[in-house]
Amino acid sequence: MIALALVFTAIYDSFKGEFTDMLDNAPKLMEAMLGPFPTDSIISPEIWLGIELYGLLFPIIFAAIAISAGASAVGLEEDSGTIELVLASPISRERIILEKSLAILAQLAIISACLWLGIAMGSFLFPFDVSLSNVLSATITGCIFGLTISYVTLAIQALNGKKGFALAIGSCFVGISYIFYVLSGLSDNLDSLKYVSIFSYYDGPGVLVNGLNATSLIVMVGLSAVCFIAALYAFKRRDIGV
């Protein structure tokens, strides 16, 4: 992630002029996929990162990592048949879910920190005068976005007990959510779909320009908490054959 961030900061000065022309002629579908394009003729580093990195690439990478982490947290041990050994130890099921959840959070936090560090390094190495505080806010928002998806997937796996099923449902959740996000940007009649899309609450490009959105964070943290509690309850109550 550090290398990826350095690449995007390095090429900004060379491509910002061509990028402005591209945005002027971009189709509405592209704007719906990446978020609202700026009306300002000057492409700032925040706008550049919002479209090139935080608009689609960063959330998709995080979503993929989050789905895999959520489905594998307990699902990997259930599929391999080693979960019985874990449950036979004097560790409660609640503690297992808690530790797995914290491990997911740590994984996403490390990746997020690497991304922010790469952009911070790029701002010193290249002509890239970006607001590092806004980049931090957008990166934290992306981390919580990934955590929410991961906990949704973890809850599905805890309820069903199948890693593959959790992967499928988690992927469908992200895919349908993104479709709703795109459709809401294509037509005013479909604007209400954005309220059921996690991508709307993520809004990394908007956070880069305007700063942290407390309402969006509350929604994602709330959904994460609900899914975490559901995973705790389901894993505790489900008969795993021990």
PDB file of C-alpha atoms in Angstrom:
ATOM      1  CA  MET A   1       0.000   0.000   0.000  1.00  0.00           C
ATOM      2  CA  ILE A   2       2.923   2.339   0.633  1.00  0.00           C
ATOM      3  CA  ALA A   3       4.225   1.757  -2.895  1.00  0.00           C
ATOM      4  CA  LEU A   4       0.747   2.263  -4.367  1.00  0.00           C
ATOM      5  CA  ALA A   5       0.347   5.559  -2.514  1.00  0.00           C
ATOM      6  CA  LEU A   6       3.778   6.736  -3.644  1.00  0.00           C
ATOM      7  CA  VAL A   7       2.919   6.010  -7.271  1.00  0.00           C
ATOM      8  CA  PHE A   8      -0.254   8.112  -7.153  1.00  0.00           C
ATOM      9  CA  THR A   9       1.481  11.009  -5.428  1.00  0.00           C
ATOM     10  CA  ALA A  10       4.409  10.861  -7.860  1.00  0.00           C
ATOM     11  CA  ILE A  11       2.354  11.050 -11.070  1.00  0.00           C
ATOM     12  CA  TYR A  12      -0.024  13.799  -9.899  1.00  0.00           C
ATOM     13  CA  ASP A  13       2.034  16.747 -11.158  1.00  0.00           C
ATOM     14  CA  SER A  14       2.507  15.199 -14.604  1.00  0.00           C
ATOM     15  CA  PHE A  15      -1.087  14.155 -15.199  1.00  0.00           C
ATOM     16  CA  LYS A  16      -3.239  16.794 -13.472  1.00  0.00           C
ATOM     17  CA  GLY A  17      -3.649  18.831 -16.691  1.00  0.00           C
ATOM     18  CA  GLU A  18      -4.756  15.861 -18.770  1.00  0.00           C
ATOM     19  CA  PHE A  19      -6.907  14.703 -15.874  1.00  0.00           C
ATOM     20  CA  THR A  20      -8.866  17.978 -15.940  1.00  0.00           C
ATOM     21  CA  ASP A  21      -9.647  17.493 -19.642  1.00  0.00           C
ATOM     22  CA  MET A  22     -10.720  13.909 -19.002  1.00  0.00           C
ATOM     23  CA  LEU A  23     -13.161  14.944 -16.276  1.00  0.00           C
ATOM     24  CA  ASP A  24     -14.692  17.599 -18.515  1.00  0.00           C
ATOM     25  CA  ASN A  25     -15.617  14.888 -21.034  1.00  0.00           C
ATOM     26  CA  ALA A  26     -16.361  12.063 -18.609  1.00  0.00           C
ATOM     27  CA  PRO A  27     -19.729  10.268 -18.976  1.00  0.00           C
ATOM     28  CA  LYS A  28     -22.324  10.416 -16.206  1.00  0.00           C
ATOM     29  CA  LEU A  29     -21.806   6.709 -15.476  1.00  0.00           C
ATOM     30  CA  MET A  30     -18.176   7.355 -14.579  1.00  0.00           C
ATOM     31  CA  GLU A  31     -19.213  10.098 -12.163  1.00  0.00           C
ATOM     32  CA  ALA A  32     -21.804   7.795 -10.606  1.00  0.00           C
ATOM     33  CA  MET A  33     -19.160   5.101 -10.111  1.00  0.00           C
ATOM     34  CA  LEU A  34     -16.504   7.351  -8.578  1.00  0.00           C
ATOM     35  CA  GLY A  35     -18.604   9.999  -6.852  1.00  0.00           C
ATOM     36  CA  PRO A  36     -19.419  13.603  -7.825  1.00  0.00           C
ATOM     37  CA  PHE A  37     -16.749  15.306  -9.916  1.00  0.00           C
ATOM     38  CA  PRO A  38     -15.573  18.787  -8.903  1.00  0.00           C
ATOM     39  CA  THR A  39     -16.791  21.819 -10.820  1.00  0.00           C
ATOM     40  CA  ASP A  40     -13.536  23.629 -10.060  1.00  0.00           C
ATOM     41  CA  SER A  41     -11.116  23.679 -12.990  1.00  0.00           C
ATOM     42  CA  ILE A  42      -8.170  23.117 -10.636  1.00  0.00           C
ATOM     43  CA  ILE A  43      -7.540  19.498  -9.708  1.00  0.00           C
ATOM     44  CA  SER A  44      -6.186  19.612  -6.169  1.00  0.00           C
ATOM     45  CA  PRO A  45      -4.273  16.692  -4.634  1.00  0.00           C
ATOM     46  CA  GLU A  46      -7.374  15.885  -2.539  1.00  0.00           C
ATOM     47  CA  ILE A  47      -9.556  15.655  -5.645  1.00  0.00           C
ATOM     48  CA  TRP A  48      -6.887  13.618  -7.428  1.00  0.00           C
ATOM     49  CA  LEU A  49      -6.686  11.094  -4.594  1.00  0.00           C
ATOM     50  CA  GLY A  50     -10.469  11.027  -4.265  1.00  0.00           C
ATOM     51  CA  ILE A  51     -10.986   9.990  -7.855  1.00  0.00           C
ATOM     52  CA  GLU A  52      -7.877   7.933  -8.560  1.00  0.00           C
ATOM     53  CA  LEU A  53      -7.410   6.098  -5.254  1.00  0.00           C
ATOM     54  CA  TYR A  54     -10.151   6.639  -2.672  1.00  0.00           C
ATOM     55  CA  GLY A  55     -13.040   6.683  -5.140  1.00  0.00           C
ATOM     56  CA  LEU A  56     -12.990   3.041  -6.192  1.00  0.00           C
ATOM     57  CA  LEU A  57      -9.602   1.317  -5.887  1.00  0.00           C
ATOM     58  CA  PHE A  58      -9.149   1.709  -2.120  1.00  0.00           C
ATOM     59  CA  PRO A  59     -12.695   0.650  -1.108  1.00  0.00           C
ATOM     60  CA  ILE A  60     -12.674  -2.327  -3.491  1.00  0.00           C
ATOM     61  CA  ILE A  61      -9.310  -3.546  -2.163  1.00  0.00           C
ATOM     62  CA  PHE A  62     -10.537  -3.105   1.400  1.00  0.00           C
ATOM     63  CA  ALA A  63     -13.852  -4.810   0.670  1.00  0.00           C
ATOM     64  CA  ALA A  64     -12.062  -7.853  -0.780  1.00  0.00           C
ATOM     65  CA  ILE A  65      -9.720  -8.097   2.214  1.00  0.00           C
ATOM     66  CA  ALA A  66     -12.596  -7.569   4.648  1.00  0.00           C
ATOM     67  CA  ILE A  67     -14.825 -10.245   3.121  1.00  0.00           C
ATOM     68  CA  SER A  68     -12.009 -12.790   3.190  1.00  0.00           C
ATOM     69  CA  ALA A  69     -11.033 -11.895   6.763  1.00  0.00           C
ATOM     70  CA  GLY A  70     -14.597 -12.040   8.055  1.00  0.00           C
ATOM     71  CA  ALA A  71     -15.360 -15.373   6.422  1.00  0.00           C
ATOM     72  CA  SER A  72     -12.046 -16.937   7.466  1.00  0.00           C
ATOM     73  CA  ALA A  73     -11.871 -15.680  11.061  1.00  0.00           C
ATOM     74  CA  VAL A  74     -13.663 -18.763  12.373  1.00  0.00           C
ATOM     75  CA  GLY A  75     -14.682 -20.346   9.083  1.00  0.00           C
ATOM     76  CA  LEU A  76     -11.166 -21.489   8.232  1.00  0.00           C
ATOM     77  CA  GLU A  77     -10.965 -23.543  11.420  1.00  0.00           C
ATOM     78  CA  GLU A  78     -14.502 -24.868  10.986  1.00  0.00           C
ATOM     79  CA  ASP A  79     -13.807 -26.001   7.425  1.00  0.00           C
ATOM     80  CA  SER A  80     -10.513 -27.651   8.410  1.00  0.00           C
ATOM     81  CA  GLY A  81     -12.103 -29.412  11.377  1.00  0.00           C
ATOM     82  CA  THR A  82      -9.787 -27.850  13.952  1.00  0.00           C
ATOM     83  CA  ILE A  83     -12.487 -25.736  15.607  1.00  0.00           C
ATOM     84  CA  GLU A  84     -13.259 -28.625  17.995  1.00  0.00           C
ATOM     85  CA  LEU A  85      -9.718 -28.386  19.379  1.00  0.00           C
ATOM     86  CA  VAL A  86     -10.127 -24.648  19.920  1.00  0.00           C
ATOM     87  CA  LEU A  87     -13.482 -25.047  21.658  1.00  0.00           C
ATOM     88  CA  ALA A  88     -12.128 -27.860  23.841  1.00  0.00           C
ATOM     89  CA  SER A  89      -9.698 -25.411  25.433  1.00  0.00           C
ATOM     90  CA  PRO A  90     -10.788 -23.325  28.452  1.00  0.00           C
ATOM     91  CA  ILE A  91     -11.522 -20.321  26.230  1.00  0.00           C
ATOM     92  CA  SER A  92     -15.105 -19.131  25.962  1.00  0.00           C
ATOM     93  CA  ARG A  93     -16.780 -18.794  22.588  1.00  0.00           C
ATOM     94  CA  GLU A  94     -17.316 -15.100  23.258  1.00  0.00           C
ATOM     95  CA  ARG A  95     -13.573 -14.621  23.734  1.00  0.00           C
ATOM     96  CA  ILE A  96     -12.840 -16.460  20.489  1.00  0.00           C
ATOM     97  CA  ILE A  97     -15.101 -14.124  18.515  1.00  0.00           C
ATOM     98  CA  LEU A  98     -13.712 -11.087  20.338  1.00  0.00           C
ATOM     99  CA  GLU A  99     -10.102 -12.032  19.602  1.00  0.00           C
ATOM    100  CA  LYS A 100     -10.885 -12.836  15.973  1.00  0.00           C
ATOM    101  CA  SER A 101     -12.680  -9.497  15.610  1.00  0.00           C
ATOM    102  CA  LEU A 102      -9.760  -7.594  17.105  1.00  0.00           C
ATOM    103  CA  ALA A 103      -7.399  -9.406  14.737  1.00  0.00           C
ATOM    104  CA  ILE A 104      -9.500  -8.241  11.781  1.00  0.00           C
ATOM    105  CA  LEU A 105      -9.431  -4.677  13.102  1.00  0.00           C
ATOM    106  CA  ALA A 106      -5.653  -4.837  13.532  1.00  0.00           C
ATOM    107  CA  GLN A 107      -5.184  -6.148   9.990  1.00  0.00           C
ATOM    108  CA  LEU A 108      -7.280  -3.365   8.457  1.00  0.00           C
ATOM    109  CA  ALA A 109      -5.656  -0.724  10.669  1.00  0.00           C
ATOM    110  CA  ILE A 110      -2.152  -1.765   9.576  1.00  0.00           C
ATOM    111  CA  ILE A 111      -3.111  -1.588   5.900  1.00  0.00           C
ATOM    112  CA  SER A 112      -4.725   1.818   6.466  1.00  0.00           C
ATOM    113  CA  ALA A 113      -1.650   3.106   8.283  1.00  0.00           C
ATOM    114  CA  CYS A 114       0.577   1.981   5.413  1.00  0.00           C
ATOM    115  CA  LEU A 115      -1.612   3.827   2.916  1.00  0.00           C
ATOM    116  CA  TRP A 116      -1.559   7.053   4.929  1.00  0.00           C
ATOM    117  CA  LEU A 117       2.192   6.743   5.496  1.00  0.00           C
ATOM    118  CA  GLY A 118       2.770   6.311   1.757  1.00  0.00           C
ATOM    119  CA  ILE A 119       0.784   9.452   0.960  1.00  0.00           C
ATOM    120  CA  ALA A 120       2.575  11.375   3.731  1.00  0.00           C
ATOM    121  CA  MET A 121       5.941  10.311   2.304  1.00  0.00           C
ATOM    122  CA  GLY A 122       4.801  11.288  -1.179  1.00  0.00           C
ATOM    123  CA  SER A 123       3.764  14.749  -0.004  1.00  0.00           C
ATOM    124  CA  PHE A 124       7.360  15.364   1.106  1.00  0.00           C
ATOM    125  CA  LEU A 125       9.082  13.715  -1.853  1.00  0.00           C
ATOM    126  CA  PHE A 126       6.955  15.165  -4.663  1.00  0.00           C
ATOM    127  CA  PRO A 127       5.024  18.383  -5.437  1.00  0.00           C
ATOM    128  CA  PHE A 128       1.898  17.087  -3.714  1.00  0.00           C
ATOM    129  CA  ASP A 129       0.552  19.608  -1.201  1.00  0.00           C
ATOM    130  CA  VAL A 130      -2.277  17.598   0.319  1.00  0.00           C
ATOM    131  CA  SER A 131      -4.126  17.940   3.633  1.00  0.00           C
ATOM    132  CA  LEU A 132      -2.737  15.004   5.594  1.00  0.00           C
ATOM    133  CA  SER A 133      -5.424  15.448   8.247  1.00  0.00           C
ATOM    134  CA  ASN A 134      -8.146  14.973   5.632  1.00  0.00           C
ATOM    135  CA  VAL A 135      -6.246  12.019   4.184  1.00  0.00           C
ATOM    136  CA  LEU A 136      -6.147  10.527   7.681  1.00  0.00           C
ATOM    137  CA  SER A 137      -9.903  11.104   8.073  1.00  0.00           C
ATOM    138  CA  ALA A 138     -10.633   9.445   4.721  1.00  0.00           C
ATOM    139  CA  THR A 139      -8.342   6.529   5.565  1.00  0.00           C
ATOM    140  CA  ILE A 140      -9.997   6.006   8.955  1.00  0.00           C
ATOM    141  CA  THR A 141     -13.390   6.119   7.252  1.00  0.00           C
ATOM    142  CA  GLY A 142     -12.163   3.493   4.789  1.00  0.00           C
ATOM    143  CA  CYS A 143     -10.917   1.326   7.647  1.00  0.00           C
ATOM    144  CA  ILE A 144     -14.326   1.463   9.349  1.00  0.00           C
ATOM    145  CA  PHE A 145     -15.959   0.766   5.972  1.00  0.00           C
ATOM    146  CA  GLY A 146     -13.853  -2.388   5.676  1.00  0.00           C
ATOM    147  CA  LEU A 147     -14.511  -3.345   9.290  1.00  0.00           C
ATOM    148  CA  THR A 148     -18.261  -3.076   8.744  1.00  0.00           C
ATOM    149  CA  ILE A 149     -18.125  -5.362   5.719  1.00  0.00           C
ATOM    150  CA  SER A 150     -15.920  -7.802   7.602  1.00  0.00           C
ATOM    151  CA  TYR A 151     -18.275  -7.965  10.588  1.00  0.00           C
ATOM    152  CA  VAL A 152     -21.274  -8.467   8.290  1.00  0.00           C
ATOM    153  CA  THR A 153     -19.441 -11.433   6.761  1.00  0.00           C
ATOM    154  CA  LEU A 154     -18.350 -12.706  10.189  1.00  0.00           C
ATOM    155  CA  ALA A 155     -21.955 -12.637  11.413  1.00  0.00           C
ATOM    156  CA  ILE A 156     -23.109 -14.609   8.360  1.00  0.00           C
ATOM    157  CA  GLN A 157     -20.410 -17.217   8.934  1.00  0.00           C
ATOM    158  CA  ALA A 158     -21.226 -17.458  12.646  1.00  0.00           C
ATOM    159  CA  LEU A 159     -24.889 -18.020  11.822  1.00  0.00           C
ATOM    160  CA  ASN A 160     -24.328 -20.557   9.043  1.00  0.00           C
ATOM    161  CA  GLY A 161     -20.985 -22.152   9.873  1.00  0.00           C
ATOM    162  CA  LYS A 162     -19.801 -22.240   6.256  1.00  0.00           C
ATOM    163  CA  LYS A 163     -16.900 -20.147   5.028  1.00  0.00           C
ATOM    164  CA  GLY A 164     -17.938 -20.426   1.373  1.00  0.00           C
ATOM    165  CA  PHE A 165     -21.481 -19.310   2.130  1.00  0.00           C
ATOM    166  CA  ALA A 166     -20.193 -16.305   4.080  1.00  0.00           C
ATOM    167  CA  LEU A 167     -17.870 -15.371   1.215  1.00  0.00           C
ATOM    168  CA  ALA A 168     -20.765 -15.519  -1.232  1.00  0.00           C
ATOM    169  CA  ILE A 169     -23.157 -13.477   0.910  1.00  0.00           C
ATOM    170  CA  GLY A 170     -20.465 -10.943   1.810  1.00  0.00           C
ATOM    171  CA  SER A 171     -19.600 -10.506  -1.864  1.00  0.00           C
ATOM    172  CA  CYS A 172     -23.276 -10.114  -2.765  1.00  0.00           C
ATOM    173  CA  PHE A 173     -23.691  -7.529  -0.009  1.00  0.00           C
ATOM    174  CA  VAL A 174     -20.830  -5.445  -1.392  1.00  0.00           C
ATOM    175  CA  GLY A 175     -21.839  -5.945  -5.031  1.00  0.00           C
ATOM    176  CA  ILE A 176     -25.491  -5.011  -4.533  1.00  0.00           C
ATOM    177  CA  SER A 177     -24.505  -2.099  -2.316  1.00  0.00           C
ATOM    178  CA  TYR A 178     -22.214  -0.751  -5.037  1.00  0.00           C
ATOM    179  CA  ILE A 179     -24.894  -1.176  -7.718  1.00  0.00           C
ATOM    180  CA  PHE A 180     -27.321   0.806  -5.551  1.00  0.00           C
ATOM    181  CA  TYR A 181     -24.656   3.484  -5.107  1.00  0.00           C
ATOM    182  CA  VAL A 182     -24.106   3.802  -8.854  1.00  0.00           C
ATOM    183  CA  LEU A 183     -27.831   3.802  -9.660  1.00  0.00           C
ATOM    184  CA  SER A 184     -28.482   6.523  -7.081  1.00  0.00           C
ATOM    185  CA  GLY A 185     -25.999   8.732  -8.921  1.00  0.00           C
ATOM    186  CA  LEU A 186     -27.505   8.107 -12.351  1.00  0.00           C
ATOM    187  CA  SER A 187     -31.071   9.232 -11.681  1.00  0.00           C
ATOM    188  CA  ASP A 188     -32.784  11.542  -9.209  1.00  0.00           C
ATOM    189  CA  ASN A 189     -35.650   9.035  -9.059  1.00  0.00           C
ATOM    190  CA  LEU A 190     -33.246   6.447  -7.643  1.00  0.00           C
ATOM    191  CA  ASP A 191     -31.493   8.805  -5.241  1.00  0.00           C
ATOM    192  CA  SER A 192     -33.037   7.097  -2.197  1.00  0.00           C
ATOM    193  CA  LEU A 193     -31.027   3.933  -2.962  1.00  0.00           C
ATOM    194  CA  LYS A 194     -27.930   5.629  -1.573  1.00  0.00           C
ATOM    195  CA  TYR A 195     -29.316   5.289   1.948  1.00  0.00           C
ATOM    196  CA  VAL A 196     -29.044   1.489   1.775  1.00  0.00           C
ATOM    197  CA  SER A 197     -25.571   1.480   0.223  1.00  0.00           C
ATOM    198  CA  ILE A 198     -22.534   1.310   2.468  1.00  0.00           C
ATOM    199  CA  PHE A 199     -20.525   3.029  -0.280  1.00  0.00           C
ATOM    200  CA  SER A 200     -22.570   6.185   0.271  1.00  0.00           C
ATOM    201  CA  TYR A 201     -21.584   6.236   3.937  1.00  0.00           C
ATOM    202  CA  TYR A 202     -17.946   5.604   3.048  1.00  0.00           C
ATOM    203  CA  ASP A 203     -17.647   8.592   0.639  1.00  0.00           C
ATOM    204  CA  GLY A 204     -13.857   8.748   0.764  1.00  0.00           C
ATOM    205  CA  PRO A 205     -13.577  11.459  -1.927  1.00  0.00           C
ATOM    206  CA  GLY A 206     -15.981  13.695  -0.017  1.00  0.00           C
ATOM    207  CA  VAL A 207     -14.065  13.247   3.238  1.00  0.00           C
ATOM    208  CA  LEU A 208     -10.797  14.158   1.497  1.00  0.00           C
ATOM    209  CA  VAL A 209     -12.250  17.528   0.494  1.00  0.00           C
ATOM    210  CA  ASN A 210     -14.658  18.316   3.335  1.00  0.00           C
ATOM    211  CA  GLY A 211     -13.289  16.402   6.312  1.00  0.00           C
ATOM    212  CA  LEU A 212     -14.799  13.711   8.515  1.00  0.00           C
ATOM    213  CA  ASN A 213     -18.523  12.961   8.239  1.00  0.00           C
ATOM    214  CA  ALA A 214     -19.723  12.077  11.737  1.00  0.00           C
ATOM    215  CA  THR A 215     -23.132  10.810  10.597  1.00  0.00           C
ATOM    216  CA  SER A 216     -21.624   8.313   8.176  1.00  0.00           C
ATOM    217  CA  LEU A 217     -19.208   7.072  10.823  1.00  0.00           C
ATOM    218  CA  ILE A 218     -22.035   6.573  13.314  1.00  0.00           C
ATOM    219  CA  VAL A 219     -24.025   4.537  10.770  1.00  0.00           C
ATOM    220  CA  MET A 220     -21.084   2.264   9.928  1.00  0.00           C
ATOM    221  CA  VAL A 221     -19.970   1.848  13.540  1.00  0.00           C
ATOM    222  CA  GLY A 222     -23.566   1.083  14.532  1.00  0.00           C
ATOM    223  CA  LEU A 223     -23.909  -1.580  11.832  1.00  0.00           C
ATOM    224  CA  SER A 224     -20.543  -3.042  12.853  1.00  0.00           C
ATOM    225  CA  ALA A 225     -21.689  -3.258  16.475  1.00  0.00           C
ATOM    226  CA  VAL A 226     -24.959  -4.968  15.527  1.00  0.00           C
ATOM    227  CA  CYS A 227     -23.138  -7.529  13.378  1.00  0.00           C
ATOM    228  CA  PHE A 228     -20.508  -8.140  16.056  1.00  0.00           C
ATOM    229  CA  ILE A 229     -23.213  -8.820  18.655  1.00  0.00           C
ATOM    230  CA  ALA A 230     -25.032 -11.080  16.183  1.00  0.00           C
ATOM    231  CA  ALA A 231     -21.809 -13.029  15.584  1.00  0.00           C
ATOM    232  CA  LEU A 232     -21.257 -13.413  19.332  1.00  0.00           C
ATOM    233  CA  TYR A 233     -24.790 -14.659  19.917  1.00  0.00           C
ATOM    234  CA  ALA A 234     -24.871 -16.992  16.902  1.00  0.00           C
ATOM    235  CA  PHE A 235     -21.487 -18.572  17.602  1.00  0.00           C
ATOM    236  CA  LYS A 236     -22.340 -19.093  21.261  1.00  0.00           C
ATOM    237  CA  ARG A 237     -25.708 -20.720  20.534  1.00  0.00           C
ATOM    238  CA  ARG A 238     -24.862 -22.783  17.464  1.00  0.00           C
ATOM    239  CA  ASP A 239     -24.200 -26.514  17.834  1.00  0.00           C
ATOM    240  CA  ILE A 240     -20.743 -27.089  16.379  1.00  0.00           C
ATOM    241  CA  GLY A 241     -20.571 -30.709  17.393  1.00  0.00           C
ATOM    242  CA  VAL A 242     -18.391 -30.401  20.475  1.00  0.00           C
TER     243      VAL A 242
END
